[in-house]
XYZ file of C-alpha atoms in Angstrom:
403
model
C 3.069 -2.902 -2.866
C 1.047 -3.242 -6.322
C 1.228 -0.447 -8.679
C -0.812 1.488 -10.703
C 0.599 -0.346 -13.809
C -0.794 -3.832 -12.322
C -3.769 -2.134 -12.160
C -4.081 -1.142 -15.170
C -3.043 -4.535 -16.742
C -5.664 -6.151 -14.716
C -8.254 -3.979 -16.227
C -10.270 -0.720 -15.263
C -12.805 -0.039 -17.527
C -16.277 0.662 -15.868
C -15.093 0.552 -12.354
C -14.864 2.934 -9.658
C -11.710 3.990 -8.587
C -11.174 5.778 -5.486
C -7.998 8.193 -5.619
C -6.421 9.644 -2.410
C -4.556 12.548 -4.100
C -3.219 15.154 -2.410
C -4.572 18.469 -3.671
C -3.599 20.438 -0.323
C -2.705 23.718 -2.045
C -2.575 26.944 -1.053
C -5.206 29.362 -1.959
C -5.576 32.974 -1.526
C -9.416 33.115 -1.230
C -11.057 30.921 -4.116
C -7.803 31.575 -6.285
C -4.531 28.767 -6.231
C -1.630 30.289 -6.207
C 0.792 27.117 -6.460
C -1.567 24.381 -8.151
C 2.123 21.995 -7.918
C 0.250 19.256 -6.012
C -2.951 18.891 -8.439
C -0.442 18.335 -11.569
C 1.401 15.855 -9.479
C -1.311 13.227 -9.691
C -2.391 14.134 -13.096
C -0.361 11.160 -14.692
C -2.512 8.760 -12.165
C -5.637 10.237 -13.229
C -5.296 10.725 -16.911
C -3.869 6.842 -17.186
C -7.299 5.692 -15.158
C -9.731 7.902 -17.150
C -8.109 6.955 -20.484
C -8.167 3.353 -19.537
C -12.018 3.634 -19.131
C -12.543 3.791 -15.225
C -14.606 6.026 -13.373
C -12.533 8.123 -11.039
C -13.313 9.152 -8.146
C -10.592 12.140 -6.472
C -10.718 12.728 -2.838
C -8.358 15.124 -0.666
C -8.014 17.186 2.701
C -7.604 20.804 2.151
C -6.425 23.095 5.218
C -7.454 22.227 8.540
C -11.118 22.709 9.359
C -13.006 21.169 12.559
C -14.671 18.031 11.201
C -17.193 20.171 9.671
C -18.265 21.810 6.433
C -16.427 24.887 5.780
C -16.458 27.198 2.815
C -12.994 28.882 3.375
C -11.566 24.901 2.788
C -13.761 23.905 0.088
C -11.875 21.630 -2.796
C -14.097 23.590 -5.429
C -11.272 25.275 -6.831
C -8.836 22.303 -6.805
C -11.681 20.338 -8.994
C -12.072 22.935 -11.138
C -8.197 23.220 -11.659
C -8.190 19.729 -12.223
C -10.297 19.768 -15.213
C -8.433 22.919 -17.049
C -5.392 20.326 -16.778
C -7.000 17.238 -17.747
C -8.712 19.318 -20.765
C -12.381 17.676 -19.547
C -15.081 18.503 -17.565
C -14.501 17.246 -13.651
C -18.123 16.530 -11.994
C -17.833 18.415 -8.235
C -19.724 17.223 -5.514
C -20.884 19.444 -2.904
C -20.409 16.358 0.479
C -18.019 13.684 0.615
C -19.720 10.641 0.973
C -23.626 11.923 1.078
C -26.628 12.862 -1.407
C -24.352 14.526 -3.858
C -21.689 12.698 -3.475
C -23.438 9.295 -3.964
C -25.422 11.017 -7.180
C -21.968 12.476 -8.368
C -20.463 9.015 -8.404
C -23.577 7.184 -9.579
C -23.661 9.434 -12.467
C -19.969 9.250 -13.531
C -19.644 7.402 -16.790
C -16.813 5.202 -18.580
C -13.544 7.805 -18.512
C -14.790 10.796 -16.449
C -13.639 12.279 -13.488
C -15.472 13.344 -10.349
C -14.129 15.269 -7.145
C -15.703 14.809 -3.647
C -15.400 17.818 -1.141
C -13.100 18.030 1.187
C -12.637 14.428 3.329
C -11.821 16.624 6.477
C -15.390 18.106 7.087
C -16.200 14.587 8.248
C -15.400 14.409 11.553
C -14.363 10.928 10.940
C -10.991 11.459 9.025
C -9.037 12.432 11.207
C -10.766 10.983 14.446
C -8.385 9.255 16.845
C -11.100 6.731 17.532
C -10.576 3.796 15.546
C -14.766 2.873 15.086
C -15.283 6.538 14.124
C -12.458 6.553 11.187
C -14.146 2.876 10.917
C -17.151 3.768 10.153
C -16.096 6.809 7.964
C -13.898 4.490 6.054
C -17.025 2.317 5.091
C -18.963 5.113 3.788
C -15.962 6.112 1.284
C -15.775 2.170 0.303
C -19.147 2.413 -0.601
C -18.178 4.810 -3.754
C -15.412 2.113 -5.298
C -14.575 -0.443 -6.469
C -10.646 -0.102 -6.315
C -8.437 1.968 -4.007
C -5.503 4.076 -5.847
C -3.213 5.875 -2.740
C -1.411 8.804 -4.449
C -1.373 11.490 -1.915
C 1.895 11.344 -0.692
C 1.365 14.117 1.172
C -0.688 12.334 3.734
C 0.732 9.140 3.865
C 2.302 10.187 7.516
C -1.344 10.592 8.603
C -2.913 8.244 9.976
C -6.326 9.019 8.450
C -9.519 7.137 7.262
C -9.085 7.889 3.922
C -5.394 7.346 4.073
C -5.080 4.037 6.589
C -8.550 2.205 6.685
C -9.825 2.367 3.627
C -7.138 0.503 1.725
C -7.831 -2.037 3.798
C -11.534 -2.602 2.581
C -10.555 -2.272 -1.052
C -8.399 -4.025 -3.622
C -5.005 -1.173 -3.179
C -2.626 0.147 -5.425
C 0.096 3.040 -5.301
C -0.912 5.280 -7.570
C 2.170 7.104 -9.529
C 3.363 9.968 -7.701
C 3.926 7.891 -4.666
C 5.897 5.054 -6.619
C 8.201 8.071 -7.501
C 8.256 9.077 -3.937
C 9.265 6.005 -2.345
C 11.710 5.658 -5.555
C 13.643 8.980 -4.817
C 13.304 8.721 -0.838
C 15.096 5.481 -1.322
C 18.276 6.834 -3.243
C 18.475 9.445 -0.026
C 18.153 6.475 2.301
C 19.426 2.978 0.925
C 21.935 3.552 -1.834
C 23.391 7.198 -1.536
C 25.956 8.585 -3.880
C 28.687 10.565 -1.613
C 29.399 13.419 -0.516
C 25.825 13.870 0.574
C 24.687 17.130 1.735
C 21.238 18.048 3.145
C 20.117 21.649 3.337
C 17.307 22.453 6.043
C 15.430 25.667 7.063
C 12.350 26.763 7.781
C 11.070 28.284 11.073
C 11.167 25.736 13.761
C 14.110 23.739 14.870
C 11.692 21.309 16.602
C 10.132 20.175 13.068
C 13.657 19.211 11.883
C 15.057 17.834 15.163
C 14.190 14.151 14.111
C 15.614 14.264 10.982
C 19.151 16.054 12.093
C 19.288 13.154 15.022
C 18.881 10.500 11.642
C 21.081 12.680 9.200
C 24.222 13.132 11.724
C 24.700 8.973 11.167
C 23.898 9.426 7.404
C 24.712 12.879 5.627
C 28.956 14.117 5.061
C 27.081 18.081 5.719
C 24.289 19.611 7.286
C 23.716 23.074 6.047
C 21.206 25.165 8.236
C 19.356 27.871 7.572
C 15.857 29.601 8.094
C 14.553 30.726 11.290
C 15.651 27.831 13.097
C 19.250 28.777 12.519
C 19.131 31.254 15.394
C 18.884 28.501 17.714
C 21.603 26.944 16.544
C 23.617 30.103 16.630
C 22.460 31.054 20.291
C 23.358 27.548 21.283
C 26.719 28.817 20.448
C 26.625 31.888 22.409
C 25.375 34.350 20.146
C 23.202 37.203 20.650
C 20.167 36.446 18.085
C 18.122 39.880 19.126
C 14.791 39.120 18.026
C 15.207 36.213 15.963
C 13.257 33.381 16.189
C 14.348 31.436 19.097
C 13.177 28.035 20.891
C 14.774 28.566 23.984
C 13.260 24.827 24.978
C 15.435 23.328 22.069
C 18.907 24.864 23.117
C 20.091 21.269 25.055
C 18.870 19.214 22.176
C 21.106 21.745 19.371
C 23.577 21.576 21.557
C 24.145 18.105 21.784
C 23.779 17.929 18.054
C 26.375 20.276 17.551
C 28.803 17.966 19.807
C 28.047 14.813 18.027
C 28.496 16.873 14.510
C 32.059 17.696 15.913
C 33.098 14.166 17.448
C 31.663 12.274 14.482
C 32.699 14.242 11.652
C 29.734 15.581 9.934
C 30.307 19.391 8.772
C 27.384 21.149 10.369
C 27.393 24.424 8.685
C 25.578 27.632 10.219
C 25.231 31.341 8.672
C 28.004 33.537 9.369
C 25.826 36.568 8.621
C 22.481 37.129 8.454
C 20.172 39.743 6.810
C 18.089 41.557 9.612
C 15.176 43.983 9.730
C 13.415 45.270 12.940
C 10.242 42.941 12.333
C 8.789 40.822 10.185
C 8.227 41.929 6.328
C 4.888 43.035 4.841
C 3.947 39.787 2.724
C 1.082 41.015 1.307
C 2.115 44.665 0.019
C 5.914 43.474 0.226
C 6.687 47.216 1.680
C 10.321 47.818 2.026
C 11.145 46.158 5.702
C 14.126 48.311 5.238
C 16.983 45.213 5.660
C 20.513 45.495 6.394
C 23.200 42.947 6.545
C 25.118 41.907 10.054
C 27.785 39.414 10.481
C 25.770 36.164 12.728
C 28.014 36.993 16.034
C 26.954 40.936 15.776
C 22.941 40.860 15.182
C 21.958 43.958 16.917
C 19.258 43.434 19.689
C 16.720 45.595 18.048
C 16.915 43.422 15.001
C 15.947 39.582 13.635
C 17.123 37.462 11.055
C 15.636 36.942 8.121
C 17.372 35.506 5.563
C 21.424 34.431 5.501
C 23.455 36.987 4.348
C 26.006 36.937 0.659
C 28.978 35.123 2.783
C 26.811 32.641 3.800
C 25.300 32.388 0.657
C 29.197 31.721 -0.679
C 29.668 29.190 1.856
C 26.661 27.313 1.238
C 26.952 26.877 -2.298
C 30.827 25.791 -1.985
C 29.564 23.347 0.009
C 26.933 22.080 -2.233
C 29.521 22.262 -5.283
C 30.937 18.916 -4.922
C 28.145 16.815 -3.498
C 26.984 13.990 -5.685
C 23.407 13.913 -3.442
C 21.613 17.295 -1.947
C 18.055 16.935 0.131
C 16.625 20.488 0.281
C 13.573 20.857 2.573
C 12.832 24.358 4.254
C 13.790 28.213 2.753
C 16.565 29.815 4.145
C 14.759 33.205 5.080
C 11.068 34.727 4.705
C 11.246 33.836 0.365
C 7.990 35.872 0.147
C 9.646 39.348 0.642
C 12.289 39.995 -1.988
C 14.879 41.488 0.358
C 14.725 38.133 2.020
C 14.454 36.089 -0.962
C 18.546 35.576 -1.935
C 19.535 33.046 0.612
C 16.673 30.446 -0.946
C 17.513 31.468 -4.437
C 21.206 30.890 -3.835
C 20.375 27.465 -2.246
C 18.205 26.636 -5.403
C 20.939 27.513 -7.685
C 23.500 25.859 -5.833
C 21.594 22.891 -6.521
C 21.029 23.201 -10.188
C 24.731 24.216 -10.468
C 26.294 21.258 -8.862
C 25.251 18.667 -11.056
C 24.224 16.267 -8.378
C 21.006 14.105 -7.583
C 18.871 16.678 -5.973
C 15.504 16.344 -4.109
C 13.549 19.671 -3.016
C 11.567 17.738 -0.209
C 8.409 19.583 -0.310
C 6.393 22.215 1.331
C 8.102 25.356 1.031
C 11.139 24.507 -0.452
C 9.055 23.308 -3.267
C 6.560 26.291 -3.268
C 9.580 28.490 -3.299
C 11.209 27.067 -6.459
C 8.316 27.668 -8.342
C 7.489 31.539 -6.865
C 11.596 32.557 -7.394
C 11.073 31.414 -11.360
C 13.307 27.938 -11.602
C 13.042 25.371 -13.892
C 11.101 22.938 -11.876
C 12.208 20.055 -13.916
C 15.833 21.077 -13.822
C 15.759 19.509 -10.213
C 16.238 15.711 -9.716
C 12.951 15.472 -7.983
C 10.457 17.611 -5.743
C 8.593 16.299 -3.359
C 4.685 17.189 -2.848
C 5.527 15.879 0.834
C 7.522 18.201 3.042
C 6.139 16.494 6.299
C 5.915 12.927 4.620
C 9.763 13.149 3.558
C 11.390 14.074 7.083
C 9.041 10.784 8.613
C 10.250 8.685 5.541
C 14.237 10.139 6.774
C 13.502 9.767 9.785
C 12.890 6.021 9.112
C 9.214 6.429 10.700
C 6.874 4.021 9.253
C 4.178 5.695 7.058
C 0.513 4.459 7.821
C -0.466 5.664 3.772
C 2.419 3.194 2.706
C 2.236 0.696 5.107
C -1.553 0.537 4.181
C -0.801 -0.165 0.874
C 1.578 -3.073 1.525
C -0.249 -6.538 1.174
């Protein structure tokens, strides 16, 4: 795929450049509270603007029905953006109507526009291929050059994402370049012993990935609320611990492949419980207590591993010369369920290795527990990108890009 760098070598100045960022972040009302993805394309948009071209940033934000909604609106993102850039950021109010067109129109050499959010047109994320056609069009009809850099969405196969590249000269923007880089060191080329560490709530989300990892990784380390289906595969009592019953053949089969092929698949041996789920927003004591994982009382569930497990996992991380992180190992929010993904993140930093948070929470987490982001190898803006990418699923937002 052509990079940013040919672009810019080819010359930008005066023209529109469409780029798909990713500025997906989490907001509690109109405020960000983890604005990680919006300075992850920063490098592609300050290198366009300073260049001369007039950009042009579109994103999704959250998940509303095809149709205008304030509670989703990328007003905040935009203005973020321009704090970070140090410039104004134009906003406009559509994606590709009245204000949109005007916003663009009126952009001059070097500046920096955002269009609202692509997902209150119907047409992003339409499963009919005219519909996404047509959408597609509309956004061509802003640029002059498409820049994909939201690797976010590249497993989505979106208008924005999949057909527009196609109607416009394409380039990977930056951030993705990295991606692709770093998911290539955990894929083609990896440094042994290689150890992955996944959590998070559902097994199901991960199952893919273990099926690829148990030909690929030396250990699996697992954690999060999907470790209680591991551990009732095994005949524990989990008492009110997240559980996907309809996943228990498929973790069980894993388990017996880990065993017969010789991949360490490591599960807690204690666990720290409470009798429900934690307060998030007040973080009111949930009153924990610690249980070894073949004694959780039935009255209880698991929220975070417990200090031997948090031993074991980071002895197991000591030596490896390649970690993948994606999920937290308990509910990170709360800080009596915090220590399992702190000891994970330390592990990390401590072992010297080529490490790569993949995303989502994992990501999120490193930055709300107070660690040097940049002490990490890499981390991802693409939790659900990077388990496709492992799962050696082809992307549509890269394939798209490919000539």
């Amino acid at each position: 795929m052509k990079t940013i760098d040919e672009l810019l070598a080819e010359g930008v100045a005066g023209k529109r450049v469409f780029v798909r960022a990713d500025l997906n972040v989490p907001l509690d009302g109109t405020t960000i509270t983890d604005d990680g993805r919006i300075r992850a394309v920063l490098p592609t948009v300050k290198a366009l603007a300073e260049a001369g071209a007039r950009v042009v940033v579109a994103s999704h934000l959250g998940r509303p029905k095809g149709a205008p909604d304030p509670a989703f609106s990328l007003a905040p993102a935009a203005a973020r953006l321009g704090e970070l850039l140090g410039a104004d950021v134009a906003f406009a109010t559509d994606t590709v109507g009245e204000s949109a067109t005007a916003t663009v129109a009126g952009l001059a050499d070097g500046r920096v526009a955002v269009v609202e959010n692509l997902r209150f047109n119907a047409g992003e994320t339409s499963k009919d291929d005219a519909e996404r056609g047509a959408f597609a069009d509309q956004l061509a009809a802003l640029a002059d050059v498409y820049v994909g850099d939201g690797f976010g969405a590249v497993h989505r196969g979106h208008a924005s994402v999949l057909d527009l590249p196609a109607r416009l000269p394409h380039y990977a923007g930056y951030l993705i370049a990295t991606e692709v880089g770093v998911l290539k060191k955990l894929t083609d080329d990896v440094q042994r012993p290689y150890v992955v560490a996944l959590g998070g709530a559902k097994v199901s989300d991960k199952l893919a990935v273990i099926d690829q990892l148990l030909g690929k990784a030396d250990r699996i380390l697992i954690g999060g609320g999907m470790a209680y289906t591991f551990l009732k595969a095994k005949g524990y009592e989990v008492g009110g611990s997240l559980l996907q019953e309809d996943q228990l053949d498929a973790v069980t089969e894993y388990l017996e492949r880990a065993e017969k092929t010789g991949v360490e698949l490591v599960l807690p041996v204690d666990a720290v419980v409470a009798p429900a789920f934690p307060d998030l927003k007040g973080k009111a004591p949930a009153g924990a207590t610690e249980v070894a994982a073949d004694a959780m009382p039935t009255g209880q569930m698991g929220l975070d591993i417990g200090p031997e497990s948090r031993k074991l996992y980071a002895s197991k991380i000591a030596d490896a010369a390649t970690v993948f992180w994606n999920g937290p190992m308990g509910v990170f929010e709360h800080p009596e369920f915090a220590e399992g993904t702190k000891a994970v993140a330390q592990a990390l930093l401590d072992s010297g290795a080529f490490t790569v948070v993949g995303g989502g929470d994992s990501a999120a987490a490193v930055r709300i527990l107070g660690f040097d982001e940049n002490a990490f190898g890499h981390i991802s803006t693409g939790g659900g990108a990077s388990l496709e990418y492992l799962e050696g699923k082809t992307l549509p937002g890269l394939a798209a890009l490919e000539d």
